mmCIF file of C-alpha atoms in Angstrom:
data_model
loop_
_atom_site.group_PDB
_atom_site.id
_atom_site.type_symbol
_atom_site.label_atom_id
_atom_site.label_comp_id
_atom_site.label_asym_id
_atom_site.label_seq_id
_atom_site.Cartn_x
_atom_site.Cartn_y
_atom_site.Cartn_z
ATOM 1 C CA MET A 255 134.262 177.873 257.258
ATOM 2 C CA LEU A 256 135.794 180.659 259.122
ATOM 3 C CA PHE A 257 139.385 180.240 257.668
ATOM 4 C CA ARG A 258 137.744 179.718 254.083
ATOM 5 C CA SER A 259 135.819 183.098 254.556
ATOM 6 C CA LEU A 260 139.755 185.014 254.146
ATOM 7 C CA GLU A 261 140.159 184.138 250.527
ATOM 8 C CA LEU A 262 136.339 185.826 250.022
ATOM 9 C CA GLU A 263 137.757 188.926 248.760
ATOM 10 C CA PRO A 264 135.563 191.582 248.221
ATOM 11 C CA ALA A 265 136.931 194.313 245.635
ATOM 12 C CA ASP A 266 140.338 195.481 246.183
ATOM 13 C CA PRO A 267 140.622 199.924 246.728
ATOM 14 C CA PRO A 268 141.692 201.710 243.685
ATOM 15 C CA GLY A 269 145.196 201.466 243.551
ATOM 16 C CA ALA A 270 146.166 198.528 245.785
ATOM 17 C CA ARG A 271 149.049 197.038 245.653
ATOM 18 C CA ALA A 272 149.731 193.572 247.478
ATOM 19 C CA VAL A 273 152.131 193.375 250.267
ATOM 20 C CA PRO A 274 155.343 191.654 250.555
ATOM 21 C CA PRO A 275 155.569 189.108 253.918
ATOM 22 C CA MET A 276 155.785 191.388 257.148
ATOM 23 C CA GLU A 277 160.056 192.673 257.475
ATOM 24 C CA THR A 278 159.755 195.116 260.326
ATOM 25 C CA GLY A 279 156.462 194.931 262.007
ATOM 26 C CA LEU A 280 152.554 196.358 262.673
ATOM 27 C CA SER A 281 151.449 199.535 264.051
ATOM 28 C CA PHE A 282 147.910 200.865 265.055
ATOM 29 C CA ARG A 283 147.703 204.957 265.373
ATOM 30 C CA GLY A 284 144.038 206.307 266.352
ATOM 31 C CA VAL A 285 141.648 203.626 265.877
ATOM 32 C CA ARG A 286 138.919 203.600 265.699
ATOM 33 C CA PHE A 287 136.295 200.987 265.325
ATOM 34 C CA ALA A 288 132.011 200.890 265.762
ATOM 35 C CA TYR A 289 129.627 198.396 265.644
ATOM 36 C CA HIS A 290 126.963 200.781 266.177
ATOM 37 C CA GLU A 291 127.420 204.563 265.557
ATOM 38 C CA GLY A 292 128.489 206.618 268.635
ATOM 39 C CA ARG A 293 129.588 203.737 270.238
ATOM 40 C CA PRO A 294 132.617 202.721 270.318
ATOM 41 C CA VAL A 295 134.364 199.459 270.867
ATOM 42 C CA LEU A 296 137.954 200.627 269.372
ATOM 43 C CA ASP A 297 138.380 204.524 270.861
ATOM 44 C CA GLY A 298 141.707 205.759 269.472
ATOM 45 C CA VAL A 299 144.224 202.858 269.711
ATOM 46 C CA ASP A 300 148.057 203.216 269.726
ATOM 47 C CA LEU A 301 149.930 200.342 269.288
ATOM 48 C CA ASP A 302 153.706 198.934 268.073
ATOM 49 C CA ILE A 303 153.147 194.739 267.364
ATOM 50 C CA HIS A 304 157.131 194.276 266.551
ATOM 51 C CA ARG A 305 158.753 191.197 263.633
ATOM 52 C CA GLY A 306 159.714 188.136 266.048
ATOM 53 C CA GLU A 307 157.761 189.424 269.708
ATOM 54 C CA SER A 308 155.466 187.788 271.093
ATOM 55 C CA LEU A 309 152.339 190.199 271.953
ATOM 56 C CA ALA A 310 149.673 189.312 274.895
ATOM 57 C CA ILE A 311 146.777 191.133 274.972
ATOM 58 C CA VAL A 312 143.986 190.933 277.824
ATOM 59 C CA GLY A 313 141.122 192.613 279.708
ATOM 60 C CA PRO A 314 137.892 192.499 281.083
ATOM 61 C CA SER A 315 135.415 190.355 278.847
ATOM 62 C CA GLY A 316 134.030 193.033 275.908
ATOM 63 C CA GLU A 317 136.647 196.050 276.110
ATOM 64 C CA GLY A 318 137.527 195.443 272.607
ATOM 65 C CA LYS A 319 139.775 192.450 272.295
ATOM 66 C CA THR A 320 138.574 190.325 269.930
ATOM 67 C CA THR A 321 137.472 193.692 267.970
ATOM 68 C CA LEU A 322 141.326 194.572 267.742
ATOM 69 C CA LEU A 323 142.236 191.428 266.928
ATOM 70 C CA LEU A 324 139.390 191.631 263.407
ATOM 71 C CA VAL A 325 141.262 195.047 262.912
ATOM 72 C CA LEU A 326 144.695 193.060 262.791
ATOM 73 C CA LEU A 327 143.430 190.586 260.260
ATOM 74 C CA GLY A 328 141.825 192.966 257.577
ATOM 75 C CA ILE A 329 138.487 191.332 258.527
ATOM 76 C CA LEU A 330 136.950 194.893 259.754
ATOM 77 C CA ASP A 331 137.786 198.172 258.343
ATOM 78 C CA ALA A 332 138.678 200.566 261.153
ATOM 79 C CA ASP A 333 136.855 203.649 260.973
ATOM 80 C CA ALA A 334 139.591 206.005 261.985
ATOM 81 C CA GLY A 335 142.942 205.741 262.348
ATOM 82 C CA GLU A 336 145.389 203.881 260.668
ATOM 83 C CA VAL A 337 146.316 200.530 260.354
ATOM 84 C CA ARG A 338 150.015 199.616 258.680
ATOM 85 C CA LEU A 339 152.193 196.573 257.844
ATOM 86 C CA ASP A 340 155.926 197.690 257.289
ATOM 87 C CA GLY A 341 154.610 201.317 257.215
ATOM 88 C CA LEU A 342 151.869 200.382 254.116
ATOM 89 C CA ASP A 343 148.267 201.458 255.234
ATOM 90 C CA ALA A 344 145.979 198.669 254.975
ATOM 91 C CA ARG A 345 144.010 201.630 252.484
ATOM 92 C CA GLU A 346 146.305 200.927 249.858
ATOM 93 C CA THR A 347 147.105 196.840 249.815
ATOM 94 C CA THR A 348 145.074 193.948 248.686
ATOM 95 C CA ARG A 349 142.687 192.393 251.379
ATOM 96 C CA ALA A 350 144.702 188.840 250.210
ATOM 97 C CA SER A 351 147.820 189.742 250.449
ATOM 98 C CA TRP A 352 146.725 191.452 253.923
ATOM 99 C CA ARG A 353 145.866 188.457 255.013
ATOM 100 C CA ALA A 354 147.857 186.711 254.277
ATOM 101 C CA GLN A 355 150.116 188.097 256.794
ATOM 102 C CA PHE A 356 148.357 185.990 259.462
ATOM 103 C CA ALA A 357 147.482 182.404 260.772
ATOM 104 C CA TRP A 358 144.573 182.974 262.688
ATOM 105 C CA VAL A 359 143.406 180.103 265.875
ATOM 106 C CA THR A 360 139.649 181.063 267.020
ATOM 107 C CA GLN A 361 138.071 180.000 270.315
ATOM 108 C CA GLU A 362 136.038 177.055 268.642
ATOM 109 C CA PRO A 363 138.595 174.291 266.439
ATOM 110 C CA LEU A 364 136.753 174.357 263.347
ATOM 111 C CA LEU A 365 137.089 171.257 261.064
ATOM 112 C CA PHE A 366 135.300 169.659 258.356
ATOM 113 C CA GLY A 367 134.907 165.963 257.209
ATOM 114 C CA ASP A 368 137.732 165.873 255.467
ATOM 115 C CA THR A 369 141.275 163.512 256.061
ATOM 116 C CA VAL A 370 143.488 164.812 258.672
ATOM 117 C CA LEU A 371 145.373 166.137 255.252
ATOM 118 C CA ALA A 372 142.896 168.203 253.728
ATOM 119 C CA ASN A 373 141.728 169.975 257.201
ATOM 120 C CA VAL A 374 145.853 171.359 258.068
ATOM 121 C CA THR A 375 146.857 171.762 254.655
ATOM 122 C CA LEU A 376 142.922 173.115 253.750
ATOM 123 C CA SER A 377 142.747 171.048 250.353
ATOM 124 C CA GLU A 378 145.379 172.357 248.932
ATOM 125 C CA GLU A 379 145.961 171.038 245.489
ATOM 126 C CA ALA A 380 149.469 169.992 246.056
ATOM 127 C CA PRO A 381 149.315 169.084 249.313
ATOM 128 C CA ASP A 382 153.729 168.835 251.644
ATOM 129 C CA ARG A 383 152.539 166.114 253.463
ATOM 130 C CA ALA A 384 156.136 166.092 255.186
ATOM 131 C CA ARG A 385 155.603 170.035 255.691
ATOM 132 C CA ALA A 386 152.441 168.736 257.493
ATOM 133 C CA GLU A 387 153.563 165.992 260.208
ATOM 134 C CA ARG A 388 156.408 169.086 260.684
ATOM 135 C CA CYS A 389 153.579 171.575 261.707
ATOM 136 C CA LEU A 390 151.642 168.477 263.546
ATOM 137 C CA GLU A 391 154.007 167.787 265.534
ATOM 138 C CA MET A 392 155.028 171.565 266.232
ATOM 139 C CA ALA A 393 151.652 171.269 266.911
ATOM 140 C CA GLY A 394 152.162 168.354 269.093
ATOM 141 C CA ALA A 395 149.659 166.129 267.607
ATOM 142 C CA THR A 396 152.548 163.336 267.015
ATOM 143 C CA PRO A 397 150.744 161.155 269.669
ATOM 144 C CA LEU A 398 147.097 161.829 267.887
ATOM 145 C CA LEU A 399 148.293 161.043 264.628
ATOM 146 C CA ARG A 400 150.006 157.869 265.155
ATOM 147 C CA ALA A 401 146.843 156.632 267.023
ATOM 148 C CA LEU A 402 144.496 157.206 264.268
ATOM 149 C CA ASP A 403 144.476 154.821 261.601
ATOM 150 C CA GLY A 404 145.813 155.387 257.883
ATOM 151 C CA GLY A 405 147.655 158.919 260.114
ATOM 152 C CA LEU A 406 147.360 162.205 257.821
ATOM 153 C CA ASP A 407 144.875 160.112 255.684
ATOM 154 C CA HIS A 408 142.309 159.301 258.180
ATOM 155 C CA ALA A 409 138.921 160.759 257.659
ATOM 156 C CA LEU A 410 137.383 162.496 260.013
ATOM 157 C CA ALA A 411 133.983 163.463 261.214
ATOM 158 C CA GLU A 412 132.777 166.836 260.385
ATOM 159 C CA GLY A 413 133.538 168.973 263.430
ATOM 160 C CA GLY A 414 135.864 166.705 263.755
ATOM 161 C CA LYS A 415 133.233 164.446 266.169
ATOM 162 C CA GLY A 416 135.117 161.856 268.393
ATOM 163 C CA LEU A 417 138.282 163.478 269.002
ATOM 164 C CA SER A 418 138.765 165.509 272.249
ATOM 165 C CA GLY A 419 138.750 169.114 272.343
ATOM 166 C CA GLY A 420 142.569 169.358 272.973
ATOM 167 C CA GLU A 421 143.051 167.238 270.091
ATOM 168 C CA ARG A 422 141.088 169.899 267.292
ATOM 169 C CA GLN A 423 142.626 172.645 268.266
ATOM 170 C CA ARG A 424 145.898 171.252 268.100
ATOM 171 C CA LEU A 425 144.564 169.668 264.291
ATOM 172 C CA CYS A 426 144.019 174.268 264.189
ATOM 173 C CA ILE A 427 146.913 175.448 265.779
ATOM 174 C CA ALA A 428 148.995 172.574 262.878
ATOM 175 C CA ARG A 429 146.985 174.326 260.069
ATOM 176 C CA ALA A 430 148.112 177.724 261.431
ATOM 177 C CA LEU A 431 151.193 176.487 260.927
ATOM 178 C CA TYR A 432 151.089 174.655 257.493
ATOM 179 C CA ARG A 433 150.438 178.481 256.282
ATOM 180 C CA ASP A 434 153.856 179.665 257.084
ATOM 181 C CA ALA A 435 152.212 183.139 258.118
ATOM 182 C CA PRO A 436 154.321 185.991 259.161
ATOM 183 C CA VAL A 437 152.115 186.926 262.625
ATOM 184 C CA LEU A 438 150.325 183.412 264.302
ATOM 185 C CA VAL A 439 147.472 185.021 266.643
ATOM 186 C CA PHE A 440 145.137 183.705 269.312
ATOM 187 C CA ASP A 441 141.903 184.488 270.361
ATOM 188 C CA GLU A 442 141.325 182.683 273.574
ATOM 189 C CA ALA A 443 142.638 179.015 271.453
ATOM 190 C CA THR A 444 142.056 177.434 274.742
ATOM 191 C CA SER A 445 138.964 178.584 276.060
ATOM 192 C CA SER A 446 136.645 176.130 275.884
ATOM 193 C CA LEU A 447 138.654 173.161 276.780
ATOM 194 C CA ASP A 448 138.595 171.356 280.136
ATOM 195 C CA GLY A 449 142.031 171.928 282.517
ATOM 196 C CA PRO A 450 144.054 169.238 281.787
ATOM 197 C CA SER A 451 143.427 170.256 277.695
ATOM 198 C CA GLU A 452 143.838 173.776 278.192
ATOM 199 C CA ARG A 453 147.331 173.396 280.558
ATOM 200 C CA ALA A 454 148.940 171.188 277.230
ATOM 201 C CA ILE A 455 147.608 173.585 274.652
ATOM 202 C CA ALA A 456 148.810 176.539 276.717
ATOM 203 C CA GLU A 457 152.344 174.629 276.633
ATOM 204 C CA THR A 458 152.349 174.730 272.453
ATOM 205 C CA LEU A 459 151.209 178.526 272.835
ATOM 206 C CA GLU A 460 154.419 179.169 275.126
ATOM 207 C CA ARG A 461 156.725 177.117 273.489
ATOM 208 C CA LEU A 462 155.577 178.694 269.877
ATOM 209 C CA MET A 463 155.673 182.497 271.596
ATOM 210 C CA GLY A 464 159.410 182.059 271.576
ATOM 211 C CA GLU A 465 159.503 180.972 268.216
ATOM 212 C CA ARG A 466 157.299 182.728 266.182
ATOM 213 C CA THR A 467 155.766 186.343 265.790
ATOM 214 C CA VAL A 468 153.221 185.672 268.301
ATOM 215 C CA VAL A 469 149.877 188.000 269.141
ATOM 216 C CA VAL A 470 147.574 186.148 271.858
ATOM 217 C CA VAL A 471 144.277 187.435 273.190
ATOM 218 C CA SER A 472 144.197 184.747 277.218
ATOM 219 C CA HIS A 473 142.893 185.229 280.350
ATOM 220 C CA ARG A 474 145.814 182.745 281.356
ATOM 221 C CA LEU A 475 148.330 184.004 283.660
ATOM 222 C CA SER A 476 151.281 181.678 282.655
ATOM 223 C CA THR A 477 150.407 182.580 278.792
ATOM 224 C CA VAL A 478 151.027 186.057 279.237
ATOM 225 C CA GLN A 479 153.313 185.959 280.967
ATOM 226 C CA ARG A 480 155.199 183.860 278.750
ATOM 227 C CA ALA A 481 154.418 186.613 276.312
ATOM 228 C CA ASP A 482 157.643 190.179 275.458
ATOM 229 C CA ARG A 483 154.734 192.358 276.147
ATOM 230 C CA VAL A 484 151.384 192.638 277.532
ATOM 231 C CA VAL A 485 148.845 195.226 276.425
ATOM 232 C CA VAL A 486 146.329 195.916 278.210
ATOM 233 C CA ILE A 487 142.558 196.766 276.496
ATOM 234 C CA GLU A 488 140.079 198.605 278.930
ATOM 235 C CA SER A 489 136.962 200.352 276.918
ATOM 236 C CA GLY A 490 138.579 200.149 273.496
ATOM 237 C CA ARG A 491 141.680 201.607 274.633
ATOM 238 C CA VAL A 492 145.110 200.423 275.408
ATOM 239 C CA VAL A 493 145.366 201.750 279.475
ATOM 240 C CA GLU A 494 149.059 199.760 279.863
ATOM 241 C CA ALA A 495 151.517 197.984 277.793
ATOM 242 C CA GLY A 496 154.589 196.584 279.351
ATOM 243 C CA ALA A 497 156.637 193.709 279.737
ATOM 244 C CA PRO A 498 154.540 190.705 281.811
ATOM 245 C CA ALA A 499 157.361 191.194 285.322
ATOM 246 C CA GLN A 500 157.257 195.018 285.116
ATOM 247 C CA LEU A 501 153.194 195.306 284.650
ATOM 248 C CA TRP A 502 152.706 193.012 287.875
ATOM 249 C CA GLU A 503 155.372 194.920 289.981
ATOM 250 C CA THR A 504 153.297 197.571 289.557
ATOM 251 C CA PRO A 505 150.031 198.336 290.841
ATOM 252 C CA GLY A 506 147.243 199.217 288.161
ATOM 253 C CA ARG A 507 144.830 196.893 286.104
ATOM 254 C CA PHE A 508 147.531 194.254 285.242
ATOM 255 C CA ARG A 509 148.016 192.991 288.543
ATOM 256 C CA ALA A 510 144.036 193.114 289.038
ATOM 257 C CA LEU A 511 143.160 191.444 286.694
ATOM 258 C CA PHE A 512 145.264 188.238 287.488
ATOM 259 C CA ALA A 513 144.866 189.136 291.892
ATOM 260 C CA ASP A 514 143.202 185.634 291.904
ATOM 261 C CA ALA A 515 145.523 184.078 290.050
ATOM 262 C CA PRO A 516 147.152 181.225 291.741
ATOM 263 C CA PRO A 517 150.427 181.829 293.443
ATOM 264 C CA THR A 518 152.809 179.442 292.092
ATOM 265 C CA VAL A 519 151.733 180.646 288.878
ATOM 266 C CA ARG A 520 151.859 184.486 289.464
ATOM 267 C CA THR A 521 155.107 185.157 290.262
ATOM 268 C CA PRO A 522 157.191 186.007 286.779
#
């Protein structure tokens, strides 16, 4: 599964050192990346992510948002430019210590055939049951846990079959929280859900955005408006950045992206 793949590290660069948990923030400077030569997906990205802030990344489909996250997570290496954490270049760090900075929730919930506890703790040798329960509570999954025969010891079917999309995603959010990483990253975590489930998970994300360092890619205006800051990505570049209310009051790309949002949610 994808979370396991983050633990399968290629060789570290010579002289790499372990980076401690983030204290101040991350930065991109002139970051470029292309899957195919001559066709950049990221084309000179400059971006700062400060500890404790929530940052929403928005933009049209296919403009580089997910690729930006993959470079941030250390899954893809930038072709040019620098990605730094507390001033330390990613190329100077061990991959394991860099990736330990992040907990990632993807669009599709990823669960395997094992207990709830094993899914939340990724089969940790000595899982902390109390901590797992706290993380499930923070993810809004306590009612689900109470409904499952055996609670934490309930055996899930492969892929979480039998659970709703929202329930599966809540378990994945609890897993991300259990990692206790400095930065939570959500890539369209509500996009595959139905309306009620999307709203419920969005409310969970919005609550976390007030408590943790969060980077979220989202198409949902209410979630984006909850962020401290928004960046708009188009053609692999940051074309707008600022507080959501400020960008909404300024005719530009952010406002154009959400022009069709219901009036009840689009006014900050």
